[in-house]
Amino acid sequence: MPRAGLTTAAVVDAAAALANEIGLPNLTLALLAERLGVRSPSLYRHVNGLPELLHQLALRGVDGLAGAMAGTSGLPALANAYREYAVANPACYAASQRADPRLDEAATRALAPIFALIASYGIPDTGRVHAARIIRSALHGFVSLETTGGFGLPDKLDDTFALLISALETGLQSAPEHTRHQ
Amino acid sequence: MPRAGLTTAAVVDAAAALANEIGLPNLTLALLAERLGVRSPSLYRHVNGLPELLHQLALRGVDGLAGAMAGTSGLPALANAYREYAVANPACYAASQRADPRLDEAATRALAPIFALIASYGIPDTGRVHAARIIRSALHGFVSLETTGGFGLPDKLDDTFALLISALETGLQSAPEHTRHQ
DNA sequence: TGACGAAAGCTAATGATGTTAGCTAACCTC
DNA sequence: GAGGTTAGCTAACATCATTAGCTTTCGTCA
C-alpha cells in the first residue's frame, strides 16, 4: 500500500478547501480523511485533533485577511480586500471570527492596516479604538450576512457594499467631534 | 416514576436558556435532557430532533428581535433594542442568523421596523434595500463581534455603539445622492 | 547495496452523540 | 374504576472524534 504523502500543510490546505465547499460547521475529520484518501486516525499524524485543525483554519483566516488588507491604501481598497478575501474563503473567515486567545497576536497584526487607515483620518487617539470597532462592525456584518446568505436575494450587493463604504467614510469623518465628548 | 411534565414550549425554553448559557455550538440533546431530568430519546416526544430544535430557536430569535424593535421609533431606539435583545439572548440571536427558507416569513416581519425607519429618512425607493442592508450590516456586525467576544476588551462598548449609530445616521443621510446613481 | 530506525498509515477499540423502535406505566376521560 | 392515549423509558444502531498499538514504507548511513 503506497503512502499518501501527507503533510500538516497539505491537511490544512485540504481542510480549508473542503470547509469552503461544504461550510465550516459541516467539516468533519471523517470527510476530510475520505477526501485525502486516508483513514481518519491517520490525520492525527499531522494535526492534533479537530479543535487544533479549526485553530489552524482560524489562523489562516486571520493571516489571509491581514495579507489581503496589508497592501491597500484608503478605506474603499481596504474594505474591498476584506470582502474579497472573506467571500473567497468563507470557512477560514468564519473560523477566524471565533474568539481564541491564541489568535490575539495574529489578530493584532491583522488590525494594523485598519489602525493605520484611521490615523490618516485625523481621528484623535481617544477615538481610534471606537473607529476601529465601527469599521470592523460594518465590514464583518456585511461579509457575515453575505457569506451566510443572510441577505435575501444577492441582487446588487456590490452596490450596497459601495454605499456602505461611503456611508462609513462620511460617518467616520463626523466622528471626531463625538469622540471628544467622552 | 413520576412524569417530568414536559411540553414542546418547555423544551424549547430550556434549550434557549441552556444555549444562552453555554453557547449555541455547545448545545446538545444529551445536555438538554440532563438539564430537564429526562433521557435524551424522551425529547423526541416534544421536538423532532436537533435540527428542528435549532429551527425553533432561530424562530424565537427572529420573533424576539422583531418584538424588540417593533415598538421603537428612531434609529437609536431601534438599534439599542436590537443590541439589547441579542446580548440578552445570544444563542437565539445566533440561531436566527443561519439562512433557512422556513425563516423567510418571520424575517420579513422582523425587517418591517427597519424599512419603516428608512421610509422616514426620505430615502427613495431604489435605495431602501441598500439602506436596510447597511443598517443590518452595522447592527449585526457589532452585535456579532460583541457576543462572540470579537472585540478585545469590552471597554466602553456602549460608547462605541453610540458612535456607530450616529455614524450610521450621518452616513445614511448622505446616501440618497448615491442611490440615485444606479 | 543492505540494514536500521523513524514515522506514515492502518486496524481495533472506546466513548459521546443523534436517532429509531418498541415497551411500560402514568394520566385523562368516560 | 376501566381503557385508551402518550410521556418517558431501555435497547440498539450509525456516525464521529480519539487513543493504542501494529505494520510497512521510506530515508539514511554503514
Short mmCIF file of C-alpha atoms (C1' of nucleotides) in Angstrom, two decimals:
data_model
loop_
_atom_site.label_atom_id
_atom_site.label_comp_id
_atom_site.label_asym_id
_atom_site.label_seq_id
_atom_site.Cartn_x
_atom_site.Cartn_y
_atom_site.Cartn_z
CA MET A 1 0.00 0.00 0.00
CA PRO A 2 1.54 3.27 -1.17
CA ARG A 3 1.65 6.26 1.14
CA ALA A 4 -0.47 9.30 0.64
CA GLY A 5 2.47 11.59 1.37
CA LEU A 6 0.54 13.99 3.55
CA THR A 7 2.00 16.89 5.48
CA THR A 8 0.45 19.20 8.04
CA ALA A 9 0.22 21.93 5.44
CA ALA A 10 -1.45 19.62 2.94
CA VAL A 11 -4.01 18.52 5.50
CA VAL A 12 -4.84 22.08 6.50
CA ASP A 13 -5.00 23.07 2.83
CA ALA A 14 -7.45 20.30 2.11
CA ALA A 15 -9.46 21.13 5.22
CA ALA A 16 -9.72 24.76 4.16
CA ALA A 17 -10.80 23.81 0.65
CA LEU A 18 -13.34 21.28 1.89
CA ALA A 19 -14.73 23.63 4.53
CA ASN A 20 -15.05 26.40 1.97
CA GLU A 21 -17.08 23.99 -0.16
CA ILE A 22 -19.39 22.45 2.39
CA GLY A 23 -19.37 25.08 5.13
CA LEU A 24 -17.28 25.17 8.27
CA PRO A 25 -19.90 23.58 10.55
CA ASN A 26 -20.07 20.56 8.23
CA LEU A 27 -16.34 19.95 8.25
CA THR A 28 -15.60 16.57 9.78
CA LEU A 29 -12.40 14.59 10.13
CA ALA A 30 -14.13 11.63 8.50
CA LEU A 31 -14.97 13.65 5.40
CA LEU A 32 -11.55 15.21 5.28
CA ALA A 33 -9.86 11.81 5.55
CA GLU A 34 -12.04 10.43 2.78
CA ARG A 35 -11.19 13.40 0.59
CA LEU A 36 -7.50 12.76 1.20
CA GLY A 37 -7.78 9.03 0.53
CA VAL A 38 -6.83 8.14 4.08
CA ARG A 39 -8.47 6.76 7.24
CA SER A 40 -9.35 9.38 9.80
CA PRO A 41 -6.97 8.25 12.56
CA SER A 42 -4.12 8.86 10.12
CA LEU A 43 -4.88 12.57 10.19
CA TYR A 44 -3.63 12.66 13.78
CA ARG A 45 -0.09 12.19 12.48
CA HIS A 46 -0.33 15.68 11.02
CA VAL A 47 -2.93 17.55 13.03
CA ASN A 48 -3.69 17.26 16.71
CA GLY A 49 -7.42 16.70 16.53
CA LEU A 50 -10.38 18.70 15.26
CA PRO A 51 -10.07 21.67 17.64
CA GLU A 52 -6.46 22.13 16.59
CA LEU A 53 -7.43 21.90 12.93
CA LEU A 54 -10.06 24.58 13.45
CA HIS A 55 -7.44 26.72 15.11
CA GLN A 56 -5.19 26.30 12.08
CA LEU A 57 -8.03 27.37 9.82
CA ALA A 58 -8.66 30.38 12.05
CA LEU A 59 -5.00 31.31 11.86
CA ARG A 60 -5.18 31.02 8.11
CA GLY A 61 -8.22 33.26 8.08
CA VAL A 62 -6.64 35.94 10.23
CA ASP A 63 -3.39 35.87 8.29
CA GLY A 64 -5.20 35.81 4.97
CA LEU A 65 -7.27 38.80 5.97
CA ALA A 66 -4.15 40.61 7.16
CA GLY A 67 -2.37 39.83 3.91
CA ALA A 68 -5.30 40.97 1.83
CA MET A 69 -5.58 44.31 3.61
CA ALA A 70 -1.85 44.88 4.03
CA GLY A 71 -1.10 46.40 0.67
CA THR A 72 -4.13 48.62 0.42
CA SER A 73 -4.47 52.34 0.92
CA GLY A 74 -7.74 54.07 1.62
CA LEU A 75 -10.94 52.69 3.07
CA PRO A 76 -12.50 51.51 -0.20
CA ALA A 77 -9.46 49.45 -1.13
CA LEU A 78 -9.17 48.01 2.36
CA ALA A 79 -12.86 47.20 2.52
CA ASN A 80 -12.87 45.53 -0.89
CA ALA A 81 -9.84 43.46 0.02
CA TYR A 82 -11.53 42.38 3.24
CA ARG A 83 -14.70 41.40 1.46
CA GLU A 84 -12.95 39.62 -1.38
CA TYR A 85 -10.90 37.51 0.98
CA ALA A 86 -13.91 36.57 3.07
CA VAL A 87 -16.06 35.67 0.08
CA ALA A 88 -13.28 33.62 -1.48
CA ASN A 89 -12.50 31.85 1.80
CA PRO A 90 -15.73 31.81 3.78
CA ALA A 91 -14.74 28.94 6.05
CA CYS A 92 -11.36 30.38 7.03
CA TYR A 93 -13.03 33.71 7.56
CA ALA A 94 -15.71 32.16 9.75
CA ALA A 95 -13.10 30.23 11.70
CA SER A 96 -11.12 33.42 12.28
CA GLN A 97 -14.10 35.06 13.95
CA ARG A 98 -14.20 32.63 16.86
CA ALA A 99 -12.70 34.11 19.99
CA ASP A 100 -9.41 32.36 20.74
CA PRO A 101 -6.63 33.73 22.94
CA ARG A 102 -4.04 32.05 20.74
CA LEU A 103 -5.26 34.23 17.89
CA ASP A 104 -4.62 37.51 19.64
CA GLU A 105 -1.17 38.08 18.26
CA ALA A 106 -2.16 37.42 14.66
CA ALA A 107 -5.36 39.40 15.16
CA THR A 108 -3.42 42.43 16.32
CA ARG A 109 -1.28 42.17 13.21
CA ALA A 110 -4.38 41.92 11.05
CA LEU A 111 -5.84 45.03 12.63
CA ALA A 112 -2.77 47.13 11.94
CA PRO A 113 -3.91 48.26 8.47
CA ILE A 114 -7.20 49.43 9.95
CA PHE A 115 -5.47 51.47 12.63
CA ALA A 116 -3.11 52.91 10.04
CA LEU A 117 -6.09 53.96 7.99
CA ILE A 118 -7.77 55.54 11.00
CA ALA A 119 -4.68 57.50 11.85
CA SER A 120 -4.80 59.02 8.37
CA TYR A 121 -8.33 60.25 9.09
CA GLY A 122 -7.05 62.56 11.78
CA ILE A 123 -9.15 60.93 14.46
CA PRO A 124 -7.75 61.69 17.92
CA ASP A 125 -6.20 58.91 20.00
CA THR A 126 -9.23 58.56 22.21
CA GLY A 127 -11.45 57.81 19.26
CA ARG A 128 -9.32 55.31 17.41
CA VAL A 129 -10.46 52.21 19.22
CA HIS A 130 -14.04 53.27 18.59
CA ALA A 131 -13.35 53.94 14.93
CA ALA A 132 -11.66 50.56 14.51
CA ARG A 133 -14.59 48.80 16.12
CA ILE A 134 -17.01 50.64 13.88
CA ILE A 135 -15.12 49.71 10.75
CA ARG A 136 -14.87 46.11 11.85
CA SER A 137 -18.56 46.03 12.69
CA ALA A 138 -19.56 47.33 9.29
CA LEU A 139 -17.22 45.05 7.34
CA HIS A 140 -17.84 41.95 9.40
CA GLY A 141 -21.58 42.50 9.45
CA PHE A 142 -21.84 42.84 5.70
CA VAL A 143 -19.49 39.99 4.93
CA SER A 144 -21.07 37.74 7.52
CA LEU A 145 -24.54 38.33 6.14
CA GLU A 146 -23.30 37.88 2.60
CA THR A 147 -21.42 34.64 3.18
CA THR A 148 -24.17 33.03 5.24
CA GLY A 149 -26.86 34.04 2.79
CA GLY A 150 -28.37 36.44 5.31
CA PHE A 151 -29.33 38.94 2.64
CA GLY A 152 -32.31 37.61 0.77
CA LEU A 153 -31.60 37.97 -2.91
CA PRO A 154 -27.96 38.82 -3.52
CA ASP A 155 -29.09 41.39 -6.05
CA LYS A 156 -26.78 44.40 -6.46
CA LEU A 157 -24.75 43.51 -3.42
CA ASP A 158 -21.77 45.28 -4.94
CA ASP A 159 -23.75 48.50 -4.97
CA THR A 160 -24.80 48.01 -1.37
CA PHE A 161 -21.21 47.46 -0.36
CA ALA A 162 -20.05 50.59 -2.17
CA LEU A 163 -22.75 52.56 -0.39
CA LEU A 164 -21.78 51.03 2.94
CA ILE A 165 -18.20 52.15 2.40
CA SER A 166 -19.16 55.69 1.53
CA ALA A 167 -21.59 55.87 4.44
CA LEU A 168 -18.81 54.63 6.66
CA GLU A 169 -16.41 57.28 5.39
CA THR A 170 -18.96 60.01 5.88
CA GLY A 171 -19.84 58.73 9.32
CA LEU A 172 -16.24 58.43 10.42
CA GLN A 173 -15.39 61.92 9.31
CA SER A 174 -18.14 63.23 11.53
CA ALA A 175 -16.91 61.12 14.44
CA PRO A 176 -14.08 63.15 15.98
CA GLU A 177 -16.40 65.70 17.50
CA HIS A 178 -18.30 62.92 19.20
CA THR A 179 -15.27 61.09 20.45
CA ARG A 180 -14.10 64.17 22.29
CA HIS A 181 -17.31 64.19 24.27
CA GLN A 182 -16.38 61.17 26.36
CA MET B 1 -41.80 7.01 38.24
CA PRO B 2 -43.37 10.47 38.10
CA ARG B 3 -43.52 12.30 34.81
CA ALA B 4 -41.49 15.39 34.07
CA GLY B 5 -44.49 17.09 32.51
CA LEU B 6 -42.64 18.49 29.53
CA THR B 7 -44.18 20.32 26.62
CA THR B 8 -42.71 21.50 23.36
CA ALA B 9 -42.62 25.05 24.66
CA ALA B 10 -40.89 23.98 27.88
CA VAL B 11 -38.26 22.05 25.94
CA VAL B 12 -37.56 24.97 23.62
CA ASP B 13 -37.48 27.34 26.60
CA ALA B 14 -34.93 25.18 28.35
CA ALA B 15 -32.92 24.79 25.16
CA ALA B 16 -32.82 28.56 24.72
CA ALA B 17 -31.74 29.12 28.31
CA LEU B 18 -29.11 26.41 28.16
CA ALA B 19 -27.76 27.58 24.81
CA ASN B 20 -27.59 31.14 26.05
CA GLU B 21 -25.50 29.89 28.97
CA ILE B 22 -23.09 27.55 27.23
CA GLY B 23 -23.16 28.86 23.68
CA LEU B 24 -25.21 27.62 20.76
CA PRO B 25 -22.48 25.37 19.30
CA ASN B 26 -22.25 23.54 22.62
CA LEU B 27 -25.93 22.81 22.84
CA THR B 28 -26.55 19.09 22.74
CA LEU B 29 -29.65 16.98 23.22
CA ALA B 30 -27.82 14.97 25.86
CA LEU B 31 -27.10 18.07 27.93
CA LEU B 32 -30.59 19.42 27.43
CA ALA B 33 -32.13 16.12 28.53
CA GLU B 34 -29.95 16.03 31.61
CA ARG B 35 -30.95 19.57 32.45
CA LEU B 36 -34.60 18.59 32.16
CA GLY B 37 -34.17 15.44 34.23
CA VAL B 38 -35.05 13.21 31.32
CA ARG B 39 -33.30 10.77 28.94
CA SER B 40 -32.49 12.18 25.56
CA PRO B 41 -34.80 9.97 23.49
CA SER B 42 -37.70 11.38 25.50
CA LEU B 43 -37.07 14.77 23.97
CA TYR B 44 -38.28 13.40 20.65
CA ARG B 45 -41.81 13.34 22.03
CA HIS B 46 -41.73 17.14 22.00
CA VAL B 47 -39.18 18.17 19.41
CA ASN B 48 -38.38 16.48 16.16
CA GLY B 49 -34.62 16.19 16.53
CA LEU B 50 -31.78 18.64 16.88
CA PRO B 51 -32.17 20.43 13.53
CA GLU B 52 -35.81 21.10 14.32
CA LEU B 53 -34.88 22.38 17.77
CA LEU B 54 -32.35 24.74 16.24
CA HIS B 55 -35.03 25.95 13.89
CA GLN B 56 -37.30 26.66 16.84
CA LEU B 57 -34.52 28.66 18.49
CA ALA B 58 -33.98 30.56 15.26
CA LEU B 59 -37.66 31.35 15.06
CA ARG B 60 -37.53 32.58 18.63
CA GLY B 61 -34.58 34.76 17.77
CA VAL B 62 -36.25 36.32 14.75
CA ASP B 63 -39.52 36.89 16.58
CA GLY B 64 -37.73 38.22 19.63
CA LEU B 65 -35.77 40.64 17.53
CA ALA B 66 -38.93 41.72 15.74
CA GLY B 67 -40.72 42.21 19.04
CA ALA B 68 -37.86 44.19 20.49
CA MET B 69 -37.69 46.56 17.53
CA ALA B 70 -41.42 46.78 16.95
CA GLY B 71 -42.25 49.47 19.45
CA THR B 72 -39.30 51.72 18.79
CA SER B 73 -39.13 54.95 16.87
CA GLY B 74 -35.91 56.39 15.53
CA LEU B 75 -32.64 54.68 14.71
CA PRO B 76 -31.07 54.95 18.18
CA ALA B 77 -34.02 53.30 19.87
CA LEU B 78 -34.24 50.60 17.22
CA ALA B 79 -30.52 49.93 17.38
CA ASN B 80 -30.48 49.74 21.16
CA ALA B 81 -33.43 47.36 21.16
CA TYR B 82 -31.66 45.17 18.61
CA ARG B 83 -28.48 45.09 20.63
CA GLU B 84 -30.20 44.51 23.95
CA TYR B 85 -32.15 41.58 22.63
CA ALA B 86 -29.09 39.99 21.05
CA VAL B 87 -26.94 40.43 24.15
CA ALA B 88 -29.65 39.05 26.41
CA ASN B 89 -30.34 36.10 24.07
CA PRO B 90 -27.08 35.42 22.26
CA ALA B 91 -27.94 31.85 21.31
CA CYS B 92 -31.35 32.64 19.86
CA TYR B 93 -29.81 35.55 18.05
CA ALA B 94 -27.03 33.38 16.64
CA ALA B 95 -29.54 30.72 15.62
CA SER B 96 -31.63 33.34 13.84
CA GLN B 97 -28.70 34.31 11.65
CA ARG B 98 -28.49 30.94 9.91
CA ALA B 99 -30.03 31.00 6.46
CA ASP B 100 -33.23 28.98 6.48
CA PRO B 101 -36.04 29.27 3.94
CA ARG B 102 -38.59 28.49 6.65
CA LEU B 103 -37.48 31.66 8.41
CA ASP B 104 -38.25 33.97 5.50
CA GLU B 105 -41.73 34.92 6.57
CA ALA B 106 -40.73 35.76 10.13
CA ALA B 107 -37.61 37.50 8.87
CA THR B 108 -39.65 39.75 6.62
CA ARG B 109 -41.81 40.66 9.60
CA ALA B 110 -38.72 41.41 11.66
CA LEU B 111 -37.36 43.69 8.96
CA ALA B 112 -40.51 45.77 8.81
CA PRO B 113 -39.46 48.23 11.54
CA ILE B 114 -36.20 48.83 9.70
CA PHE B 115 -37.98 49.59 6.45
CA ALA B 116 -40.42 51.84 8.28
CA LEU B 117 -37.49 53.72 9.72
CA ILE B 118 -35.85 54.04 6.33
CA ALA B 119 -39.01 55.39 4.79
CA SER B 120 -38.97 58.16 7.39
CA TYR B 121 -35.49 59.16 6.24
CA GLY B 122 -36.83 60.14 2.86
CA ILE B 123 -34.64 57.68 1.02
CA PRO B 124 -36.05 56.96 -2.45
CA ASP B 125 -37.48 53.54 -3.24
CA THR B 126 -34.43 52.44 -5.18
CA GLY B 127 -32.19 52.99 -2.18
CA ARG B 128 -34.24 51.35 0.53
CA VAL B 129 -32.98 47.84 0.08
CA HIS B 130 -29.45 49.19 0.21
CA ALA B 131 -30.18 51.22 3.32
CA ALA B 132 -31.75 48.24 5.05
CA ARG B 133 -28.75 46.09 4.23
CA ILE B 134 -26.40 48.75 5.54
CA ILE B 135 -28.29 49.06 8.82
CA ARG B 136 -28.41 45.30 9.21
CA SER B 137 -24.69 45.05 8.46
CA ALA B 138 -23.77 47.61 11.07
CA LEU B 139 -26.04 46.21 13.77
CA HIS B 140 -25.29 42.57 13.09
CA GLY B 141 -21.58 43.21 12.80
CA PHE B 142 -21.36 45.00 16.11
CA VAL B 143 -23.60 42.59 17.96
CA SER B 144 -21.94 39.56 16.47
CA LEU B 145 -18.49 40.79 17.46
CA GLU B 146 -19.74 41.74 20.91
CA THR B 147 -21.49 38.46 21.67
CA THR B 148 -18.67 36.27 20.38
CA GLY B 149 -16.02 38.24 22.21
CA GLY B 150 -14.59 39.51 18.96
CA PHE B 151 -13.75 42.89 20.40
CA GLY B 152 -10.74 42.54 22.63
CA LEU B 153 -11.50 44.29 25.88
CA PRO B 154 -15.17 45.18 26.13
CA ASP B 155 -14.16 48.57 27.43
CA LYS B 156 -16.57 51.41 26.64
CA LEU B 157 -18.55 49.31 24.20
CA ASP B 158 -21.61 51.44 24.91
CA ASP B 159 -19.74 54.48 23.67
CA THR B 160 -18.66 52.65 20.55
CA PHE B 161 -22.22 51.60 19.86
CA ALA B 162 -23.49 55.15 20.30
CA LEU B 163 -20.85 56.35 17.86
CA LEU B 164 -21.75 53.60 15.41
CA ILE B 165 -25.36 54.72 15.48
CA SER B 166 -24.55 58.34 14.89
CA ALA B 167 -22.09 57.45 12.14
CA LEU B 168 -24.82 55.34 10.58
CA GLU B 169 -27.31 58.18 10.73
CA THR B 170 -24.86 60.59 9.17
CA GLY B 171 -23.90 58.07 6.52
CA LEU B 172 -27.48 57.23 5.63
CA GLN B 173 -28.47 60.83 5.28
CA SER B 174 -25.73 61.26 2.71
CA ALA B 175 -26.84 58.12 0.88
CA PRO B 176 -29.73 59.27 -1.31
CA GLU B 177 -27.47 61.02 -3.79
CA HIS B 178 -25.54 57.82 -4.25
CA THR B 179 -28.55 55.61 -4.56
CA ARG B 180 -29.84 57.66 -7.43
CA HIS B 181 -26.69 56.89 -9.38
CA GLN B 182 -27.64 53.29 -10.02
"C1'" DT C 1 23.76 -2.34 -1.53
"C1'" DG C 2 21.69 -3.55 2.54
"C1'" DA C 3 20.21 -2.96 7.27
"C1'" DC C 4 18.22 0.12 10.69
"C1'" DG C 5 15.27 3.42 12.72
"C1'" DA C 6 11.73 6.97 12.37
"C1'" DA C 7 7.19 7.66 11.30
"C1'" DA C 8 3.03 7.32 8.00
"C1'" DG C 9 -0.88 4.94 7.68
"C1'" DC C 10 -3.52 1.09 9.23
"C1'" DT C 11 -6.97 -1.74 12.22
"C1'" DA C 12 -9.27 -2.28 16.56
"C1'" DA C 13 -11.49 -0.32 20.25
"C1'" DT C 14 -13.76 3.30 23.30
"C1'" DG C 15 -16.92 6.98 24.48
"C1'" DA C 16 -20.04 10.65 23.05
"C1'" DT C 17 -23.74 11.96 20.19
"C1'" DG C 18 -28.23 11.81 17.45
"C1'" DT C 19 -31.78 8.92 16.29
"C1'" DT C 20 -35.31 4.94 15.84
"C1'" DA C 21 -38.08 1.11 17.64
"C1'" DG C 22 -40.75 -0.69 20.82
"C1'" DC C 23 -42.07 -1.32 25.84
"C1'" DT C 24 -44.32 0.32 30.16
"C1'" DA C 25 -46.67 2.92 33.11
"C1'" DA C 26 -48.71 7.35 34.26
"C1'" DC C 27 -52.50 10.36 33.23
"C1'" DC C 28 -57.09 11.88 31.24
"C1'" DT C 29 -61.70 10.70 30.10
"C1'" DC C 30 -65.86 8.37 30.33
"C1'" DG D 1 -62.90 2.32 38.08
"C1'" DA D 2 -61.77 0.78 33.02
"C1'" DG D 3 -59.48 1.99 28.76
"C1'" DG D 4 -57.01 4.42 25.64
"C1'" DT D 5 -53.50 7.98 24.81
"C1'" DT D 6 -48.91 9.09 25.28
"C1'" DA D 7 -44.72 10.60 28.16
"C1'" DG D 8 -40.76 8.71 29.28
"C1'" DC D 9 -38.02 4.57 29.37
"C1'" DT D 10 -34.45 0.93 27.72
"C1'" DA D 11 -32.11 -1.20 23.92
"C1'" DA D 12 -29.90 -0.69 19.79
"C1'" DC D 13 -27.52 1.42 15.77
"C1'" DA D 14 -24.85 4.81 12.93
"C1'" DT D 15 -21.57 8.37 12.94
"C1'" DC D 16 -17.92 10.90 14.91
"C1'" DA D 17 -13.59 12.03 17.50
"C1'" DT D 18 -9.99 9.98 19.63
"C1'" DT D 19 -6.35 6.60 21.53
"C1'" DA D 20 -3.43 2.47 21.40
"C1'" DG D 21 -0.67 -0.32 19.13
"C1'" DC D 22 0.78 -2.80 14.76
"C1'" DT D 23 2.82 -2.85 10.11
"C1'" DT D 24 5.27 -1.26 6.48
"C1'" DT D 25 7.26 2.27 3.94
"C1'" DC D 26 10.99 5.40 3.33
"C1'" DG D 27 15.22 7.97 4.17
"C1'" DT D 28 19.78 7.36 5.91
"C1'" DC D 29 24.09 5.61 6.87
"C1'" DA D 30 27.39 1.94 7.04
#
